Amino acid sequence: MLRARSLLLLRLAAPAAGCGPAARLVPARLFAAAPPPPAATAAAVSAEPFINGSNSSYVEEMYVQWLRDPSSVHASWDAYFSRTAGGAGPGAAYMAPPSLAAPSANSLPVSALVAPMVGGAARVPGAAASENTIADHLSVVGVIRSYQIRGHLVARLDPLEIERKPVETASEIVVRGYMQNFDEQDMDTVFQLPSSTFIGGREKALPLREIVNRLEQAYCRSIGVEYMYINDLEQCNWIRQKIESPGIMQFTNDEKRLILARVARATGLESFLARKFSSEKRFGLEGGEVLIPAMKHIIDVSSAMGVESFVMGMPHRGRLNVLANVCRKPLEQIFAQFAALEVADEGSGDVKYHLGTYIERLNRVTNKNVRLAIVANPSHLEAVDPVVQGKVKAEQFYRGDSDGNKAMSILLHGDAAFSGQGVVYETFHLSDLPAYTTHGTIHIVVNNQIGFTTDPRLTRSSPYCTDVARVVNAPIFHVNGDDPEAVMHVCQIAAEWRNTFHKDVVIDIVSYRRNGHNEIDEPMFTHPFMYNKIKKMPNLTDKYSKKLIDEGTVNADEVKDVIDRYEKICEEALEASKKETQIYNKHWIDSPWSGFFEGKDPLKMSDTGVKEETLTHIGKRVSSAPPNAVDFVIHRGLQRVLNSRMEMVESRTVDWALAEAMAFGSLLKEGYHVRLSGQDVERGTFSHRHHVMHHQKVDMATYRPLCYLYPDQAQYTVCNSSLSEFGVLGFELGFSLTNPNALICWEAQFGDFCNTAQVIIDQFISSGQAKWVRQSGLTLLLPHGMEGMGPEHSSARLERFLQLCSEDPEYFPPFAADEFAIRQLSECNMIVANCSVPSNYYHILRRQVHMPFRKPLILMTPKSLLRHPRAQSSFDDMVEGTEFKRVLPDTAAAGQSPSGVRRVIFCSGKVYYDLEKAREDRGLQDQVAIVRVEQLSPFPFDEVKQQLDLYPADADIVWAQEEAKNNGAWAFVEPRFETTAAKAKVIRYVGRSCSASPATGSKTAHTKELNALLNEAFDL
Ligand SMILES: Cc1ncc(C[n+]2csc(CCOP(=O)(O)OP(=O)(O)O)c2C)c(N)n1
Ligand SMILES: [Mg+2]
C-alpha cells in the first residue's frame, strides 16, 4: 500500500511545465499524458486515508480524466479534486456528494449506496463510514476493471484444457488484491455499477456476488477478450457492451441448426478426404473445423451490411475445406487435384493447398451476390498477407469504395506463423495509412497450439500468438474452438466492429490439430501428452450435436440426416471427378481480368511515343507551382529545380525526372491509373522527383502537379510508404493484380533494400504467372550503381534478378524480325532492364501498359545519372513514332565507320558514361565502339547479333561492367553472347574481380578500381 501510494505521489508530482488549472485546456492528442497537478495537490491526494494499493491507479486515472474534462467524472470526484486543487488537506477535501448534482444515467451518488450496505447500515458510522464506502466502491470498480483487463487470462479457451487454472489461482490472477476488502457477507451488498460496465443491463446496481458472476460469464468462459489497451474510449465501450450485456450471446434454434449444418460439412469433408485419400497430404483442419462456420458467419454478417467482395489469404491448414465449404469451389475440381492428371493449359501449376480461386455466388443467408477470392500463395507462411491487402485496396480504389464498405479482406493465420513472421507486423502497420488502408481486416488465427513439431512455449516470447495485433489497437478475441456458439458470437462482433470502426480485429480460435502436421506425420514423437488428450477428443459435430440434442434443439435423426446428405454430395462429386481426364490451371485463377485479353492481338503493341504537345504540356505543368495559387509558397531550392525543368522543356530536352513525369503524365492522359509507392518517393530519395510540393508556410498544404494535368485524366497516386519492403512490395504486387489498366510502381530507397522483400520477388513476381497463371505488370524501380558509397547503397543485385529469368541462354529464338521483341516479351517471366537514357526510361514505363499482356518489370535506376549532363534525351526520341530501344548502338565515329573498329565494348547502364568519357580522353572514338544493352532480359539476341555483325570479324569483343565479376550481368550475358555469335566469337570480361562484398567501403579504392576498369577497357 505504501508503495502504491508513493508511486501515485511520484507520478502526480512529476515536474513539468505548464501545470495548474490552465493545463486542463491543453488539447490532448489521445496519447498525451495529462499534466500533473501542483505538488501540493499531489501530496494532499496521496495522503488521503482512503487511498490504498488497490485503488490508487483508479484514482489517478480518474484524476487524469478530470484534468481533461471535469464533467467526465462523477460530481463527487469533481468536487473532491477541485477542493484538493484549491488547497484542502488530507481528509478535508472529501464531501458527501448528495448535494452536488443529479445522478447521470447508470450512476448513483455514493451516499445512496451507504444505506443498502451490510444489512442496511453503513459499516462504520460517521466520517469513517464515508471512507470505507469509498474504498469499497473503488474496490468494486477495481474488480470490474480487473475482469475487463485480465479476465481473458483465465478464460476457458483451450478445448484440451491442458493449462486450466484452479479457481483460486484464477481469481488471484484476475482480481489480484481488489477482493481483499470483502468477506462472504459483503458478497450480498449492493454496489452501484460504474458507467464503464454494461453487466447490469438496465440495472444500475447489483449485489457484489452477481457482479462477479456476470463478469465471469462475460470474460472467463469460452471467450477471452483483449481490448483495454485501445486508446479510443468509444471503441472500448462498444466492445464492453458487445461482451458484457446480459444475454447477448443467445442464438435462436434456427441459428443453431445452421451452425450445426456448417460444422457437419466441415467435419464431413475432412473425414471424407481422410477415408478416400488416406495417404495424401492435405493439411487437414481436423480439430479446428469451426473455422468454416466462422468464416461463413463473417461473410453473412458483412454481406448483410453491404460488403460484396471478400478477398482472402490463408495458409495450408484447412484450405481445401475453405475452398469447398466457404467458397463453394466445385468438389469435383478439388477431388480431381488428388488424381495425377495432366495439366491441359499453360503454367507449371502448384500443389493443391496453395491454389487460389475466384467465385461469384449468391449468399443464401442474405440473398445477395458475393464475390469470394482466395489469393494463391507460396509455402512461405504469411507472405500473402500484404498481397491480399494490396489487392483489396485496389478493388476499393477502382470502385470508389473509399471506406471499404464494398470490398474487404479476411486473413487467416497459423499460430506459429502469426507470431513468428515479421511480415505480419509489416502488414499491420499498413492498416491505418491512408494510401494503404483496407479499412479493417478480419484476422482469424487457427490456433492449434502447435507449429509443425514445436510447442508454442518454445516458439514465441509473447503470451499470446496474437500479441502483434496490439500495436495497432486491434481488439483480440480468443475463443474456444469447441464452442461453436461462442465462435459465432465473436465473429459477429468482429464483422460489426469492422463495419463500425473500419479497423483491424483478430479472432484467435483456440483449437487443436487432430493429426500430425500433415496426415502422414506422427505427432506422438514430440507431443505424447497433448496427443493422448487429443485422441480422446470427440469430433466437433458429435460434440455440438450432442449439446443441441440434450437441450432439445434438434433430434438425432435430424443430425444423421445432415451428415448423410453431405456424405452423398461428396460421393457424387468424387464419382464425377473420376471422369475428368485433365486439370486446368486457369480454373484456379484468383484475379481474372475479364475483357482484358479478349479481342486483343497478343503480338500487337500500341505506340509508346506521344505527340510533342503532350510532352510540352506535361513538362510545363510539372515545372510550375500551382496555377492560380499565388499564395502557395514554394521552397527556394525547389523553385530552382522547377526553373531548370522549365528551361529543359523549352529546349525540348528531358532528364530522368522529367522523362518519368512525362511517362506517368501521358499514361494518366490516356486514362491509365498510375501509382508510385515506396519510401520517400514523393520527393524522391535523391531529391529529384518532387511529385508533391509543400507549402512552406502552411502545414500539410501540398500540391501534386501530376494530378492536375487534364480535366479528364486518370488518378495519380504517389505515396510515401512505411519503412518496409516485404510488406509494401507485397502490397503493390497485390494492387497490380486487380486492374491491368494501370501502371503500378514500387521504388526501393536504394536497390539493395529490396532484398528484405526477397520472398515477394522469388515466390510471387518471378514465378507467379507460371504457378498460378496470373499476370502482373508491377514495376520495380531499383536505384543501382557503384558510386563509392560503400557495400550497401550500391547494388540492387542485378545478378539475382537475371538469374530468376526463365529464358534459355543457349537458344536463339527463331522469331520473325518484326515480332521478335514482342514474342520474347510474351514468353518471358519478367523483364529486367538497365536504361542509360531518359527517353528509354520513359518508353519502357509506357510500354508496361501498352503491351497486350502484363509482365513484371525490374528496372535498375540511376543515382548520379539523375543529374548527369549527358544523361539527357531530346523530345525527338519520345514523340510519336519512337519506341523503346533494347540496344543502343555506338553514337561516335566507331558506329559511323565500323570497319576501322578494333574493339567493341558492350555494357549496360551507368558505366556507359564512364566508358564514353574514358574513350574521349584517350581519343579512341573511331577504334572502340561502345554498345549499350538496355534491356537485359529478354536478351535482345537479334539486335546484339546485328551489332556483332556490324563490326569486323576480328574485332575484340568485350563486356564491361562496374559490378564485381560474380555480380552484375556478366554471368547472364556471356552464354547469350556465345549463342548469338554461334560460338564463333568469344566475349571477354572487363571489370572488377570477384568479390564477396558488392562494393568497397573506401572511396579511394573505388576510384582506383574504376580507373583500372577503364584502363583495361581501352588497352588496345
Ligand atoms: C516462412 C516459412 N517458414 C517455414 C515454413 C515451414 N512450415 C510449414 S508449416 C509450419 C508450421 C506452421 O505452424 P502454424 O503457423 O501454427 O500453422 P499450423 O500448421 O499449425 O496450422 C512450418 C514451420 C513455411 N512454410 N514458411
Ligand atoms: Mg499451429
PDB file of N, CA, C and O and ligand atoms in Angstrom, residues 316-317 379-381 414-418 421 446 448 450-452 513 517, ligand 1:
ATOM      1  N   HIS A 316      -1.804 -23.204 -45.560  1.00  0.00           N
ATOM      2  CA  HIS A 316      -2.167 -24.554 -45.998  1.00  0.00           C
ATOM      3  C   HIS A 316      -3.321 -25.159 -45.200  1.00  0.00           C
ATOM      4  O   HIS A 316      -4.171 -25.845 -45.735  1.00  0.00           O
ATOM      5  N   ARG A 317      -3.321 -24.895 -43.897  1.00  0.00           N
ATOM      6  CA  ARG A 317      -4.223 -25.609 -42.990  1.00  0.00           C
ATOM      7  C   ARG A 317      -5.691 -25.357 -43.315  1.00  0.00           C
ATOM      8  O   ARG A 317      -6.150 -24.214 -43.272  1.00  0.00           O
ATOM      9  N   SER A 379       4.428 -21.494 -50.249  1.00  0.00           N
ATOM     10  CA  SER A 379       4.580 -22.120 -48.935  1.00  0.00           C
ATOM     11  C   SER A 379       4.906 -21.095 -47.862  1.00  0.00           C
ATOM     12  O   SER A 379       4.594 -21.289 -46.698  1.00  0.00           O
ATOM     13  N   HIS A 380       5.571 -20.052 -48.256  1.00  0.00           N
ATOM     14  CA  HIS A 380       6.088 -19.067 -47.304  1.00  0.00           C
ATOM     15  C   HIS A 380       4.955 -18.445 -46.509  1.00  0.00           C
ATOM     16  O   HIS A 380       4.225 -17.582 -47.008  1.00  0.00           O
ATOM     17  N   LEU A 381       4.863 -18.895 -45.276  1.00  0.00           N
ATOM     18  CA  LEU A 381       3.733 -18.501 -44.456  1.00  0.00           C
ATOM     19  C   LEU A 381       3.678 -16.989 -44.279  1.00  0.00           C
ATOM     20  O   LEU A 381       4.705 -16.335 -44.117  1.00  0.00           O
ATOM     21  N   GLY A 414      -1.807 -19.253 -39.075  1.00  0.00           N
ATOM     22  CA  GLY A 414      -1.499 -20.303 -38.110  1.00  0.00           C
ATOM     23  C   GLY A 414      -0.890 -19.639 -36.880  1.00  0.00           C
ATOM     24  O   GLY A 414      -0.335 -18.539 -36.980  1.00  0.00           O
ATOM     25  N   ASP A 415      -0.989 -20.278 -35.731  1.00  0.00           N
ATOM     26  CA  ASP A 415      -0.498 -19.629 -34.518  1.00  0.00           C
ATOM     27  C   ASP A 415       1.005 -19.402 -34.552  1.00  0.00           C
ATOM     28  O   ASP A 415       1.497 -18.332 -34.194  1.00  0.00           O
ATOM     29  N   ALA A 416       1.753 -20.397 -35.016  1.00  0.00           N
ATOM     30  CA  ALA A 416       3.210 -20.239 -35.018  1.00  0.00           C
ATOM     31  C   ALA A 416       3.641 -19.180 -36.025  1.00  0.00           C
ATOM     32  O   ALA A 416       4.506 -18.343 -35.741  1.00  0.00           O
ATOM     33  N   ALA A 417       3.021 -19.202 -37.188  1.00  0.00           N
ATOM     34  CA  ALA A 417       3.415 -18.252 -38.233  1.00  0.00           C
ATOM     35  C   ALA A 417       3.025 -16.825 -37.847  1.00  0.00           C
ATOM     36  O   ALA A 417       3.775 -15.880 -38.096  1.00  0.00           O
ATOM     37  N   PHE A 418       1.872 -16.677 -37.252  1.00  0.00           N
ATOM     38  CA  PHE A 418       1.381 -15.333 -36.932  1.00  0.00           C
ATOM     39  C   PHE A 418       2.330 -14.621 -35.977  1.00  0.00           C
ATOM     40  O   PHE A 418       2.602 -13.435 -36.116  1.00  0.00           O
ATOM     41  N   GLN A 421       6.418 -14.609 -38.010  1.00  0.00           N
ATOM     42  CA  GLN A 421       6.801 -13.982 -39.275  1.00  0.00           C
ATOM     43  C   GLN A 421       6.679 -12.454 -39.208  1.00  0.00           C
ATOM     44  O   GLN A 421       5.605 -11.912 -38.923  1.00  0.00           O
ATOM     45  N   VAL A 446      -6.081 -19.806 -36.779  1.00  0.00           N
ATOM     46  CA  VAL A 446      -6.441 -21.186 -36.452  1.00  0.00           C
ATOM     47  C   VAL A 446      -5.334 -21.654 -35.508  1.00  0.00           C
ATOM     48  O   VAL A 446      -4.283 -22.121 -35.933  1.00  0.00           O
ATOM     49  N   ASN A 448      -3.937 -23.956 -33.372  1.00  0.00           N
ATOM     50  CA  ASN A 448      -3.991 -25.359 -32.929  1.00  0.00           C
ATOM     51  C   ASN A 448      -2.911 -25.654 -31.891  1.00  0.00           C
ATOM     52  O   ASN A 448      -2.623 -26.805 -31.592  1.00  0.00           O
ATOM     53  N   ILE A 450       0.215 -25.493 -31.844  1.00  0.00           N
ATOM     54  CA  ILE A 450       1.431 -26.194 -32.255  1.00  0.00           C
ATOM     55  C   ILE A 450       1.854 -25.664 -33.623  1.00  0.00           C
ATOM     56  O   ILE A 450       1.010 -25.232 -34.408  1.00  0.00           O
ATOM     57  N   GLY A 451       3.138 -25.676 -33.883  1.00  0.00           N
ATOM     58  CA  GLY A 451       3.650 -25.319 -35.204  1.00  0.00           C
ATOM     59  C   GLY A 451       4.545 -26.451 -35.670  1.00  0.00           C
ATOM     60  O   GLY A 451       5.642 -26.624 -35.144  1.00  0.00           O
ATOM     61  N   PHE A 452       4.040 -27.261 -36.560  1.00  0.00           N
ATOM     62  CA  PHE A 452       4.735 -28.454 -37.062  1.00  0.00           C
ATOM     63  C   PHE A 452       5.029 -29.400 -35.899  1.00  0.00           C
ATOM     64  O   PHE A 452       4.145 -30.114 -35.460  1.00  0.00           O
ATOM     65  N   ARG A 513      -4.894 -29.823 -33.242  1.00  0.00           N
ATOM     66  CA  ARG A 513      -4.639 -30.448 -34.543  1.00  0.00           C
ATOM     67  C   ARG A 513      -4.754 -31.949 -34.336  1.00  0.00           C
ATOM     68  O   ARG A 513      -3.928 -32.532 -33.657  1.00  0.00           O
ATOM     69  N   HIS A 517       1.412 -32.833 -38.376  1.00  0.00           N
ATOM     70  CA  HIS A 517       1.445 -31.613 -39.196  1.00  0.00           C
ATOM     71  C   HIS A 517       0.730 -31.851 -40.523  1.00  0.00           C
ATOM     72  O   HIS A 517      -0.051 -31.045 -40.986  1.00  0.00           O
TER      73      HIS A 517
HETATM   74  C1  LIG B   1       8.220 -18.843 -43.939  1.00  0.00           C
HETATM   75  C2  LIG B   1       8.058 -20.307 -43.669  1.00  0.00           C
HETATM   76  N1  LIG B   1       8.909 -20.939 -42.844  1.00  0.00           N
HETATM   77  C3  LIG B   1       8.784 -22.261 -42.593  1.00  0.00           C
HETATM   78  C4  LIG B   1       7.798 -22.983 -43.196  1.00  0.00           C
HETATM   79  C5  LIG B   1       7.673 -24.476 -42.939  1.00  0.00           C
HETATM   80  N2  LIG B   1       6.423 -24.760 -42.227  1.00  0.00           N
HETATM   81  C6  LIG B   1       5.314 -25.127 -42.853  1.00  0.00           C
HETATM   82  S1  LIG B   1       4.013 -25.256 -41.829  1.00  0.00           S
HETATM   83  C7  LIG B   1       4.939 -24.865 -40.494  1.00  0.00           C
HETATM   84  C8  LIG B   1       4.308 -24.780 -39.145  1.00  0.00           C
HETATM   85  C9  LIG B   1       3.230 -23.760 -39.141  1.00  0.00           C
HETATM   86  O1  LIG B   1       2.647 -23.697 -37.896  1.00  0.00           O
HETATM   87  P1  LIG B   1       1.366 -22.801 -37.694  1.00  0.00           P
HETATM   88  O2  LIG B   1       1.582 -21.446 -38.247  1.00  0.00           O
HETATM   89  O3  LIG B   1       0.987 -22.884 -36.279  1.00  0.00           O
HETATM   90  O4  LIG B   1       0.267 -23.484 -38.639  1.00  0.00           O
HETATM   91  P2  LIG B   1      -0.339 -24.951 -38.493  1.00  0.00           P
HETATM   92  O5  LIG B   1       0.389 -25.837 -39.428  1.00  0.00           O
HETATM   93  O6  LIG B   1      -0.207 -25.373 -37.103  1.00  0.00           O
HETATM   94  O7  LIG B   1      -1.753 -24.795 -38.910  1.00  0.00           O
HETATM   95  C10 LIG B   1       6.248 -24.638 -40.864  1.00  0.00           C
HETATM   96  C11 LIG B   1       7.324 -24.298 -39.930  1.00  0.00           C
HETATM   97  C12 LIG B   1       6.961 -22.291 -44.081  1.00  0.00           C
HETATM   98  N3  LIG B   1       6.002 -22.914 -44.755  1.00  0.00           N
HETATM   99  N4  LIG B   1       7.092 -20.976 -44.283  1.00  0.00           N
END
